[in-house]
Amino acid sequence: MSADAGAIAFGEKVLALLDQGRFTATYKFAVLLGLIDLCLEGVTTTGAAPTMVTTAQLAAKVTELYWPHTVPFGGRDGRGDGEVLRQVRGGGAEILDAIVRFRAQHAPDRTAPLTRSRLAAPAAYARLVRQVEWKLVQMPLPRLQRFGAVDDRFIYDVAWGQDVRRGEFLDDASFDNRLHLAEGAGDHLVRLAGLVRPLLQRRWAADVARMNPDLIEDAALDEFLFGVDRVRLAPVVDGLRELQDGRCFYCAGPLRRPQVDHFIPWARAPLDAIENLVLADGACNGAKRDHLAAAEHVERWAARARDRARDLRAVADAARWDHGAARVLGIARASYLYLPRSSRLWQASAAFVPAEPDRLARALAA
């Protein structure tokens, strides 16, 4: 079976999982999106996806995914007073409730990024992630890949079953927290990420809408759950402006209307790490939108991540912001190294150019 055919067959099985009616919470969406993110971040210089992740890594990703959902939703635009949206049919939403409690104690305002709260309360954050990890081990992970009465472990395999006990999990010396990805699964998740992510987000939003019929409208809900919070990006503007000498990252012109842009588009990978953020003039940012940038931009961006790493870290530290060059480069490789030669990448204004795979591979090899 060709790589494309294998990815398509894999994607069809993922879609079949989403149609299963056994799930009463949105955890399955968070697990699948978390696995996609971990595979993207773990792509090597040759474009190979990881073959294993841990439940601790996945718990941190799931916590990140739910973090914006724990702000009260109020009104058409998700602003103002309201309440945290329900994401479980009946019973308690233990993961969401735990994050809500952590936010109430350690987030100064609704726009505070998770990184700021994590840095302010590292011990409490570690306890939160550990609690999320246990709930994933206990409930969705051993059950996610069931089709009716059949357990088809086509995404990952784990060393425990549905009867796992908390005492086993707490015994770090003996509990095996690895998720061994099935053969080809990591590569399939990377290859299909651009298609599967928006589908998972739409299904997730639709489930939340059904659980909260009196509170929401779909258009506002999708943006609230998965959109970019532009207000939250403000703390890094001054640092990026100084780093770029007051010039647009893309056209090198003066920043008349500076806007923070996600170099690897948010729609492909929702990553706010400082290495993925550039300051662009409003015209360039509006033209780039969710397109991947051309090789010339990738070369300068990768060189900045390498040569200005200390300066980027200083910007992040000053703003108490997330950083992680290795994760961002992994996502860049996942975004670019799988592109066919026929792809067209954004260069400037309305101009698109061929992908130049060899040039992109050299730029992202470091």
mmCIF file of C-alpha atoms in Angstrom:
data_model
loop_
_atom_site.group_PDB
_atom_site.id
_atom_site.type_symbol
_atom_site.label_atom_id
_atom_site.label_comp_id
_atom_site.label_asym_id
_atom_site.label_seq_id
_atom_site.Cartn_x
_atom_site.Cartn_y
_atom_site.Cartn_z
ATOM 1 C CA MET A 1 0.000 0.000 0.000
ATOM 2 C CA SER A 2 1.369 3.446 -0.923
ATOM 3 C CA ALA A 3 1.946 6.095 1.737
ATOM 4 C CA ASP A 4 -1.003 8.119 0.451
ATOM 5 C CA ALA A 5 -3.310 5.100 0.374
ATOM 6 C CA GLY A 6 -2.229 4.113 3.877
ATOM 7 C CA ALA A 7 -2.896 7.613 5.175
ATOM 8 C CA ILE A 8 -6.347 7.658 3.570
ATOM 9 C CA ALA A 9 -7.260 4.292 5.107
ATOM 10 C CA PHE A 10 -5.989 5.512 8.476
ATOM 11 C CA GLY A 11 -8.012 8.710 8.166
ATOM 12 C CA GLU A 12 -11.172 6.772 7.369
ATOM 13 C CA LYS A 13 -10.754 4.742 10.556
ATOM 14 C CA VAL A 14 -10.306 7.942 12.572
ATOM 15 C CA LEU A 15 -13.561 9.243 11.078
ATOM 16 C CA ALA A 16 -15.265 5.994 11.996
ATOM 17 C CA LEU A 17 -14.092 6.451 15.596
ATOM 18 C CA LEU A 18 -15.670 9.892 15.717
ATOM 19 C CA ASP A 19 -19.002 8.425 14.657
ATOM 20 C CA GLN A 20 -19.064 6.023 17.596
ATOM 21 C CA GLY A 21 -21.804 7.006 20.036
ATOM 22 C CA ARG A 22 -20.134 5.636 23.175
ATOM 23 C CA PHE A 23 -18.442 8.842 24.292
ATOM 24 C CA THR A 24 -20.198 11.147 26.714
ATOM 25 C CA ALA A 25 -17.381 13.715 26.952
ATOM 26 C CA THR A 26 -15.172 15.641 24.553
ATOM 27 C CA TYR A 27 -12.041 13.850 25.767
ATOM 28 C CA LYS A 28 -11.664 11.818 22.560
ATOM 29 C CA PHE A 29 -11.195 15.024 20.550
ATOM 30 C CA ALA A 30 -8.609 16.337 23.003
ATOM 31 C CA VAL A 31 -6.686 13.042 22.937
ATOM 32 C CA LEU A 32 -6.603 12.890 19.134
ATOM 33 C CA LEU A 33 -5.606 16.547 18.765
ATOM 34 C CA GLY A 34 -2.990 16.130 21.484
ATOM 35 C CA LEU A 35 -1.505 13.130 19.660
ATOM 36 C CA ILE A 36 -1.416 15.118 16.423
ATOM 37 C CA ASP A 37 0.402 17.988 18.142
ATOM 38 C CA LEU A 38 2.956 15.681 19.757
ATOM 39 C CA CYS A 39 3.640 13.969 16.439
ATOM 40 C CA LEU A 40 4.052 17.318 14.669
ATOM 41 C CA GLU A 41 6.440 18.604 17.320
ATOM 42 C CA GLY A 42 8.488 15.404 17.235
ATOM 43 C CA VAL A 43 9.215 15.339 13.494
ATOM 44 C CA THR A 44 12.944 14.847 12.855
ATOM 45 C CA THR A 45 15.199 16.592 10.346
ATOM 46 C CA THR A 46 14.392 13.833 7.854
ATOM 47 C CA GLY A 47 10.639 14.275 8.276
ATOM 48 C CA ALA A 48 10.073 11.123 10.356
ATOM 49 C CA ALA A 49 7.364 11.263 13.019
ATOM 50 C CA PRO A 50 7.897 9.844 16.527
ATOM 51 C CA THR A 51 6.951 6.253 17.280
ATOM 52 C CA MET A 52 6.215 6.770 20.972
ATOM 53 C CA VAL A 53 4.815 9.437 23.290
ATOM 54 C CA THR A 54 4.047 9.346 27.006
ATOM 55 C CA THR A 55 0.862 9.909 28.938
ATOM 56 C CA ALA A 56 2.606 12.788 30.752
ATOM 57 C CA GLN A 57 3.292 14.536 27.435
ATOM 58 C CA LEU A 58 -0.274 13.936 26.313
ATOM 59 C CA ALA A 59 -1.696 15.231 29.605
ATOM 60 C CA ALA A 60 0.221 18.501 29.179
ATOM 61 C CA LYS A 61 -1.162 18.843 25.640
ATOM 62 C CA VAL A 62 -4.721 18.100 26.738
ATOM 63 C CA THR A 63 -4.383 20.717 29.477
ATOM 64 C CA GLU A 64 -3.256 23.268 26.852
ATOM 65 C CA LEU A 65 -6.198 22.397 24.607
ATOM 66 C CA TYR A 66 -8.769 22.824 27.361
ATOM 67 C CA TRP A 67 -7.195 25.978 28.836
ATOM 68 C CA PRO A 68 -9.072 28.497 26.626
ATOM 69 C CA HIS A 69 -12.300 26.545 27.167
ATOM 70 C CA THR A 70 -12.220 27.266 30.884
ATOM 71 C CA VAL A 71 -12.986 30.961 30.407
ATOM 72 C CA PRO A 72 -16.716 31.686 30.914
ATOM 73 C CA PHE A 73 -18.500 32.001 27.595
ATOM 74 C CA GLY A 74 -20.935 34.906 27.515
ATOM 75 C CA GLY A 75 -22.686 36.345 24.512
ATOM 76 C CA ARG A 76 -22.255 36.106 20.786
ATOM 77 C CA ASP A 77 -18.518 36.857 20.789
ATOM 78 C CA GLY A 78 -17.617 34.819 23.839
ATOM 79 C CA ARG A 79 -16.880 37.951 25.891
ATOM 80 C CA GLY A 80 -18.416 39.299 29.020
ATOM 81 C CA ASP A 81 -20.100 37.430 31.819
ATOM 82 C CA GLY A 82 -21.218 33.871 31.324
ATOM 83 C CA GLU A 83 -20.348 30.364 32.458
ATOM 84 C CA VAL A 84 -17.884 27.671 31.545
ATOM 85 C CA LEU A 85 -19.390 25.513 28.822
ATOM 86 C CA ARG A 86 -20.373 21.950 29.657
ATOM 87 C CA GLN A 87 -18.332 19.277 27.903
ATOM 88 C CA VAL A 88 -19.714 16.128 29.531
ATOM 89 C CA ARG A 89 -23.208 14.641 29.218
ATOM 90 C CA GLY A 90 -24.253 14.138 32.813
ATOM 91 C CA GLY A 91 -21.837 13.509 35.653
ATOM 92 C CA GLY A 92 -18.729 15.530 36.411
ATOM 93 C CA ALA A 93 -16.165 16.832 33.935
ATOM 94 C CA GLU A 94 -13.131 16.047 36.072
ATOM 95 C CA ILE A 95 -10.442 17.236 33.662
ATOM 96 C CA LEU A 96 -12.220 20.475 32.822
ATOM 97 C CA ASP A 97 -13.161 21.105 36.457
ATOM 98 C CA ALA A 98 -9.556 20.637 37.578
ATOM 99 C CA ILE A 99 -8.318 23.168 35.020
ATOM 100 C CA VAL A 100 -11.075 25.611 36.018
ATOM 101 C CA ARG A 101 -9.934 25.412 39.642
ATOM 102 C CA PHE A 102 -6.305 25.918 38.688
ATOM 103 C CA ARG A 103 -7.218 28.932 36.530
ATOM 104 C CA ALA A 104 -9.281 30.478 39.337
ATOM 105 C CA GLN A 105 -6.307 30.285 41.706
ATOM 106 C CA HIS A 106 -3.388 31.077 39.406
ATOM 107 C CA ALA A 107 -4.553 33.092 36.364
ATOM 108 C CA PRO A 108 -4.737 36.871 36.921
ATOM 109 C CA ASP A 109 -7.247 37.479 34.112
ATOM 110 C CA ARG A 110 -9.093 35.738 31.287
ATOM 111 C CA THR A 111 -6.396 36.526 28.715
ATOM 112 C CA ALA A 112 -3.538 35.049 30.778
ATOM 113 C CA PRO A 113 -1.720 32.300 28.845
ATOM 114 C CA LEU A 114 -1.230 28.949 30.510
ATOM 115 C CA THR A 115 2.540 29.492 30.498
ATOM 116 C CA ARG A 116 2.241 32.486 32.822
ATOM 117 C CA SER A 117 0.198 30.508 35.328
ATOM 118 C CA ARG A 118 2.514 27.521 35.010
ATOM 119 C CA LEU A 119 5.548 29.679 35.787
ATOM 120 C CA ALA A 120 3.767 31.384 38.697
ATOM 121 C CA ALA A 121 2.684 28.107 40.308
ATOM 122 C CA PRO A 122 4.902 25.261 39.057
ATOM 123 C CA ALA A 123 4.011 22.810 41.828
ATOM 124 C CA ALA A 124 0.270 23.363 41.397
ATOM 125 C CA TYR A 125 0.653 23.006 37.626
ATOM 126 C CA ALA A 126 2.539 19.732 38.037
ATOM 127 C CA ARG A 127 -0.276 18.418 40.251
ATOM 128 C CA LEU A 128 -2.848 19.516 37.674
ATOM 129 C CA VAL A 129 -1.100 17.727 34.813
ATOM 130 C CA ARG A 130 -0.688 14.620 36.959
ATOM 131 C CA GLN A 131 -4.427 14.663 37.704
ATOM 132 C CA VAL A 132 -5.248 15.073 34.009
ATOM 133 C CA GLU A 133 -2.836 12.257 33.180
ATOM 134 C CA TRP A 134 -4.609 9.865 35.569
ATOM 135 C CA LYS A 135 -8.013 10.627 34.067
ATOM 136 C CA LEU A 136 -6.637 9.964 30.569
ATOM 137 C CA VAL A 137 -5.095 6.680 31.722
ATOM 138 C CA GLN A 138 -8.279 5.647 33.459
ATOM 139 C CA MET A 139 -10.894 6.521 30.880
ATOM 140 C CA PRO A 140 -10.337 7.568 27.276
ATOM 141 C CA LEU A 141 -6.967 5.993 26.449
ATOM 142 C CA PRO A 142 -7.845 2.293 26.981
ATOM 143 C CA ARG A 143 -11.297 2.784 25.395
ATOM 144 C CA LEU A 144 -10.715 5.164 22.509
ATOM 145 C CA GLN A 145 -9.975 2.613 19.771
ATOM 146 C CA ARG A 146 -13.002 0.369 20.234
ATOM 147 C CA PHE A 147 -15.374 -0.300 17.369
ATOM 148 C CA GLY A 148 -18.384 -1.896 19.028
ATOM 149 C CA ALA A 149 -16.980 -4.895 20.890
ATOM 150 C CA VAL A 150 -13.698 -4.910 18.921
ATOM 151 C CA ASP A 151 -10.548 -3.223 20.243
ATOM 152 C CA ASP A 152 -8.547 -2.144 17.160
ATOM 153 C CA ARG A 153 -5.331 -0.474 18.295
ATOM 154 C CA PHE A 154 -4.513 1.158 14.962
ATOM 155 C CA ILE A 155 -3.272 4.434 16.510
ATOM 156 C CA TYR A 156 -1.400 3.350 19.655
ATOM 157 C CA ASP A 157 -0.938 0.502 22.088
ATOM 158 C CA VAL A 158 -0.711 0.745 25.878
ATOM 159 C CA ALA A 159 0.339 -1.648 28.593
ATOM 160 C CA TRP A 160 -2.792 -1.317 30.746
ATOM 161 C CA GLY A 161 -6.492 -1.977 30.316
ATOM 162 C CA GLN A 162 -9.834 -0.567 31.382
ATOM 163 C CA ASP A 163 -9.445 -2.059 34.859
ATOM 164 C CA VAL A 164 -6.302 -0.043 35.684
ATOM 165 C CA ARG A 165 -6.163 1.068 39.328
ATOM 166 C CA ARG A 166 -4.944 4.400 40.636
ATOM 167 C CA GLY A 167 -2.387 2.669 42.829
ATOM 168 C CA GLU A 168 -0.775 1.125 39.740
ATOM 169 C CA PHE A 169 -0.602 4.522 38.061
ATOM 170 C CA LEU A 170 0.949 6.207 41.109
ATOM 171 C CA ASP A 171 3.716 3.604 41.234
ATOM 172 C CA ASP A 172 6.153 5.358 38.916
ATOM 173 C CA ALA A 173 8.658 2.523 39.187
ATOM 174 C CA SER A 174 6.357 -0.042 37.578
ATOM 175 C CA PHE A 175 3.712 1.843 35.586
ATOM 176 C CA ASP A 176 4.501 1.947 31.854
ATOM 177 C CA ASN A 177 3.203 5.317 30.669
ATOM 178 C CA ARG A 178 4.228 4.919 27.039
ATOM 179 C CA LEU A 179 1.858 5.069 24.092
ATOM 180 C CA HIS A 180 3.518 3.032 21.366
ATOM 181 C CA LEU A 181 2.260 4.372 18.048
ATOM 182 C CA ALA A 182 1.182 1.702 15.580
ATOM 183 C CA GLU A 183 3.335 1.255 12.501
ATOM 184 C CA GLY A 184 2.915 4.317 10.292
ATOM 185 C CA ALA A 185 0.430 5.994 12.659
ATOM 186 C CA GLY A 186 2.719 8.891 13.550
ATOM 187 C CA ASP A 187 3.465 9.644 9.910
ATOM 188 C CA HIS A 188 -0.240 9.398 9.050
ATOM 189 C CA LEU A 189 -1.163 11.835 11.823
ATOM 190 C CA VAL A 190 1.444 14.290 10.538
ATOM 191 C CA ARG A 191 0.434 13.857 6.902
ATOM 192 C CA LEU A 192 -3.281 14.264 7.665
ATOM 193 C CA ALA A 193 -3.010 16.969 10.329
ATOM 194 C CA GLY A 194 -4.100 19.800 8.030
ATOM 195 C CA LEU A 195 -7.287 17.917 7.146
ATOM 196 C CA VAL A 196 -8.046 16.107 10.399
ATOM 197 C CA ARG A 197 -7.493 19.031 12.785
ATOM 198 C CA PRO A 198 -10.306 21.265 11.460
ATOM 199 C CA LEU A 199 -12.622 18.258 11.274
ATOM 200 C CA LEU A 200 -11.903 17.323 14.898
ATOM 201 C CA GLN A 201 -12.440 20.920 15.964
ATOM 202 C CA ARG A 202 -15.776 21.126 14.153
ATOM 203 C CA ARG A 203 -16.934 17.854 15.707
ATOM 204 C CA TRP A 204 -15.760 19.034 19.118
ATOM 205 C CA ALA A 205 -17.624 22.353 18.749
ATOM 206 C CA ALA A 206 -20.744 20.524 17.581
ATOM 207 C CA ASP A 207 -20.675 18.284 20.660
ATOM 208 C CA VAL A 208 -20.262 21.301 22.939
ATOM 209 C CA ALA A 209 -23.172 23.002 21.163
ATOM 210 C CA ARG A 210 -25.408 19.998 21.825
ATOM 211 C CA MET A 211 -24.405 19.996 25.485
ATOM 212 C CA ASN A 212 -25.146 23.736 25.855
ATOM 213 C CA PRO A 213 -28.239 24.356 23.703
ATOM 214 C CA ASP A 214 -29.380 27.476 25.539
ATOM 215 C CA LEU A 215 -26.075 29.356 25.599
ATOM 216 C CA ILE A 216 -24.371 29.484 22.262
ATOM 217 C CA GLU A 217 -24.350 30.139 18.559
ATOM 218 C CA ASP A 218 -22.082 27.982 16.409
ATOM 219 C CA ALA A 219 -20.150 30.752 14.643
ATOM 220 C CA ALA A 220 -19.103 32.363 17.916
ATOM 221 C CA LEU A 221 -18.482 29.014 19.583
ATOM 222 C CA ASP A 222 -15.902 27.752 17.093
ATOM 223 C CA GLU A 223 -13.890 30.970 17.352
ATOM 224 C CA PHE A 224 -14.166 30.947 21.148
ATOM 225 C CA LEU A 225 -12.929 27.362 21.478
ATOM 226 C CA PHE A 226 -10.210 27.303 18.826
ATOM 227 C CA GLY A 227 -9.533 30.801 17.519
ATOM 228 C CA VAL A 228 -6.538 33.058 18.093
ATOM 229 C CA ASP A 229 -6.915 35.472 21.007
ATOM 230 C CA ARG A 230 -5.222 38.548 19.516
ATOM 231 C CA VAL A 231 -5.512 40.483 22.768
ATOM 232 C CA ARG A 232 -3.434 37.852 24.535
ATOM 233 C CA LEU A 233 -0.514 38.353 22.106
ATOM 234 C CA ALA A 234 0.029 41.982 23.148
ATOM 235 C CA PRO A 235 2.752 41.295 25.774
ATOM 236 C CA VAL A 236 5.271 40.189 23.111
ATOM 237 C CA VAL A 237 4.783 43.060 20.647
ATOM 238 C CA ASP A 238 7.438 45.394 22.059
ATOM 239 C CA GLY A 239 10.037 42.649 22.357
ATOM 240 C CA LEU A 240 9.485 41.453 18.800
ATOM 241 C CA ARG A 241 9.558 45.024 17.501
ATOM 242 C CA GLU A 242 12.983 45.576 19.066
ATOM 243 C CA LEU A 243 14.232 42.195 17.827
ATOM 244 C CA GLN A 244 13.202 43.101 14.260
ATOM 245 C CA ASP A 245 14.492 46.693 14.428
ATOM 246 C CA GLY A 246 10.996 48.019 13.889
ATOM 247 C CA ARG A 247 10.633 46.335 10.500
ATOM 248 C CA CYS A 248 8.134 43.853 9.100
ATOM 249 C CA PHE A 249 9.476 40.317 9.136
ATOM 250 C CA TYR A 250 8.221 39.647 5.608
ATOM 251 C CA CYS A 251 8.731 42.819 3.542
ATOM 252 C CA ALA A 252 11.367 44.505 5.767
ATOM 253 C CA GLY A 253 9.413 47.748 5.537
ATOM 254 C CA PRO A 254 8.559 49.923 8.540
ATOM 255 C CA LEU A 255 5.855 48.594 10.823
ATOM 256 C CA ARG A 256 2.986 50.992 10.235
ATOM 257 C CA ARG A 257 0.314 48.650 11.603
ATOM 258 C CA PRO A 258 2.227 45.980 13.560
ATOM 259 C CA GLN A 259 0.484 42.669 14.070
ATOM 260 C CA VAL A 260 1.760 39.457 15.642
ATOM 261 C CA ASP A 261 1.724 36.630 13.107
ATOM 262 C CA HIS A 262 2.079 32.904 13.699
ATOM 263 C CA PHE A 263 4.779 31.961 11.190
ATOM 264 C CA ILE A 264 3.461 28.384 11.090
ATOM 265 C CA PRO A 265 -0.233 29.282 10.846
ATOM 266 C CA TRP A 266 -2.417 28.803 13.894
ATOM 267 C CA ALA A 267 -4.863 26.839 11.735
ATOM 268 C CA ARG A 268 -2.166 24.206 11.162
ATOM 269 C CA ALA A 269 -0.751 24.093 14.685
ATOM 270 C CA PRO A 270 -2.030 26.319 17.532
ATOM 271 C CA LEU A 271 1.383 27.170 18.953
ATOM 272 C CA ASP A 272 2.109 30.496 20.672
ATOM 273 C CA ALA A 273 5.764 29.751 21.511
ATOM 274 C CA ILE A 274 7.892 32.828 20.926
ATOM 275 C CA GLU A 275 9.894 31.130 18.154
ATOM 276 C CA ASN A 276 6.700 30.836 16.102
ATOM 277 C CA LEU A 277 5.782 34.513 16.436
ATOM 278 C CA VAL A 278 6.916 37.300 14.123
ATOM 279 C CA LEU A 279 5.842 40.916 13.865
ATOM 280 C CA ALA A 280 4.386 41.850 10.494
ATOM 281 C CA ASP A 281 2.849 44.929 8.984
ATOM 282 C CA GLY A 282 -0.930 44.662 8.757
ATOM 283 C CA ALA A 283 -0.858 44.476 4.957
ATOM 284 C CA CYS A 284 1.585 41.560 4.906
ATOM 285 C CA ASN A 285 -0.179 39.741 7.713
ATOM 286 C CA GLY A 286 -3.519 40.157 5.976
ATOM 287 C CA ALA A 287 -2.112 38.808 2.723
ATOM 288 C CA LYS A 288 -0.336 35.834 4.319
ATOM 289 C CA ARG A 289 -3.379 34.754 6.359
ATOM 290 C CA ASP A 290 -3.179 30.973 6.941
ATOM 291 C CA HIS A 291 -0.770 30.284 4.076
ATOM 292 C CA LEU A 292 2.642 28.725 4.524
ATOM 293 C CA ALA A 293 5.434 31.195 3.765
ATOM 294 C CA ALA A 294 7.884 30.746 0.889
ATOM 295 C CA ALA A 295 11.394 29.286 1.222
ATOM 296 C CA GLU A 296 13.078 32.697 1.454
ATOM 297 C CA HIS A 297 11.013 33.499 4.537
ATOM 298 C CA VAL A 298 11.641 30.046 6.013
ATOM 299 C CA GLU A 299 15.392 30.527 5.644
ATOM 300 C CA ARG A 300 15.330 33.819 7.542
ATOM 301 C CA TRP A 301 12.933 32.452 10.149
ATOM 302 C CA ALA A 302 15.048 29.335 10.796
ATOM 303 C CA ALA A 303 18.219 31.462 10.947
ATOM 304 C CA ARG A 304 16.530 33.741 13.494
ATOM 305 C CA ALA A 305 15.548 30.748 15.646
ATOM 306 C CA ARG A 306 19.152 29.544 15.544
ATOM 307 C CA ASP A 307 21.181 32.780 15.690
ATOM 308 C CA ARG A 308 18.892 34.859 17.909
ATOM 309 C CA ALA A 309 17.840 32.082 20.277
ATOM 310 C CA ARG A 310 19.076 33.966 23.339
ATOM 311 C CA ASP A 311 17.277 37.154 22.297
ATOM 312 C CA LEU A 312 14.047 35.252 21.651
ATOM 313 C CA ARG A 313 14.304 33.632 25.065
ATOM 314 C CA ALA A 314 14.786 37.084 26.621
ATOM 315 C CA VAL A 315 11.592 38.325 24.941
ATOM 316 C CA ALA A 316 9.744 35.270 26.258
ATOM 317 C CA ASP A 317 11.123 35.665 29.775
ATOM 318 C CA ALA A 318 10.211 39.355 29.903
ATOM 319 C CA ALA A 319 6.628 38.588 28.895
ATOM 320 C CA ARG A 320 6.479 35.317 30.893
ATOM 321 C CA TRP A 321 5.761 33.634 27.586
ATOM 322 C CA ASP A 322 6.045 30.126 26.184
ATOM 323 C CA HIS A 323 9.174 29.145 24.267
ATOM 324 C CA GLY A 324 10.548 25.963 22.726
ATOM 325 C CA ALA A 325 12.665 25.992 19.582
ATOM 326 C CA ALA A 326 12.734 22.202 19.240
ATOM 327 C CA ARG A 327 8.925 21.935 19.278
ATOM 328 C CA VAL A 328 8.496 24.768 16.797
ATOM 329 C CA LEU A 329 11.107 23.384 14.410
ATOM 330 C CA GLY A 330 9.418 19.985 14.574
ATOM 331 C CA ILE A 331 6.120 21.541 13.534
ATOM 332 C CA ALA A 332 7.857 23.496 10.767
ATOM 333 C CA ARG A 333 9.372 20.300 9.410
ATOM 334 C CA ALA A 334 6.021 18.551 9.611
ATOM 335 C CA SER A 335 4.423 21.451 7.718
ATOM 336 C CA TYR A 336 7.037 21.778 4.980
ATOM 337 C CA LEU A 337 8.834 18.463 4.455
ATOM 338 C CA TYR A 338 5.642 16.640 3.480
ATOM 339 C CA LEU A 339 4.700 19.177 0.801
ATOM 340 C CA PRO A 340 4.511 17.972 -2.797
ATOM 341 C CA ARG A 341 6.650 19.816 -5.340
ATOM 342 C CA SER A 342 3.493 21.238 -6.893
ATOM 343 C CA SER A 343 2.713 23.255 -3.757
ATOM 344 C CA ARG A 344 2.637 27.040 -3.942
ATOM 345 C CA LEU A 345 3.807 29.112 -0.995
ATOM 346 C CA TRP A 346 3.072 32.717 -0.074
ATOM 347 C CA GLN A 347 5.824 35.192 -0.942
ATOM 348 C CA ALA A 348 4.323 38.691 -0.829
ATOM 349 C CA SER A 349 0.981 40.414 -1.363
ATOM 350 C CA ALA A 350 -0.862 38.178 -3.850
ATOM 351 C CA ALA A 351 2.303 36.399 -5.062
ATOM 352 C CA PHE A 352 2.787 32.655 -4.574
ATOM 353 C CA VAL A 353 5.875 30.693 -5.612
ATOM 354 C CA PRO A 354 6.824 26.991 -5.963
ATOM 355 C CA ALA A 355 7.678 25.149 -2.763
ATOM 356 C CA GLU A 356 11.373 24.344 -3.501
ATOM 357 C CA PRO A 357 11.532 21.228 -1.274
ATOM 358 C CA ASP A 358 15.332 20.900 -1.330
ATOM 359 C CA ARG A 359 15.800 24.500 -0.220
ATOM 360 C CA LEU A 360 13.226 24.051 2.532
ATOM 361 C CA ALA A 361 14.884 20.840 3.747
ATOM 362 C CA ARG A 362 18.261 22.602 4.018
ATOM 363 C CA ALA A 363 16.743 25.506 5.914
ATOM 364 C CA LEU A 364 15.071 23.209 8.445
ATOM 365 C CA ALA A 365 17.928 20.747 8.853
ATOM 366 C CA ALA A 366 19.545 22.511 11.813
#
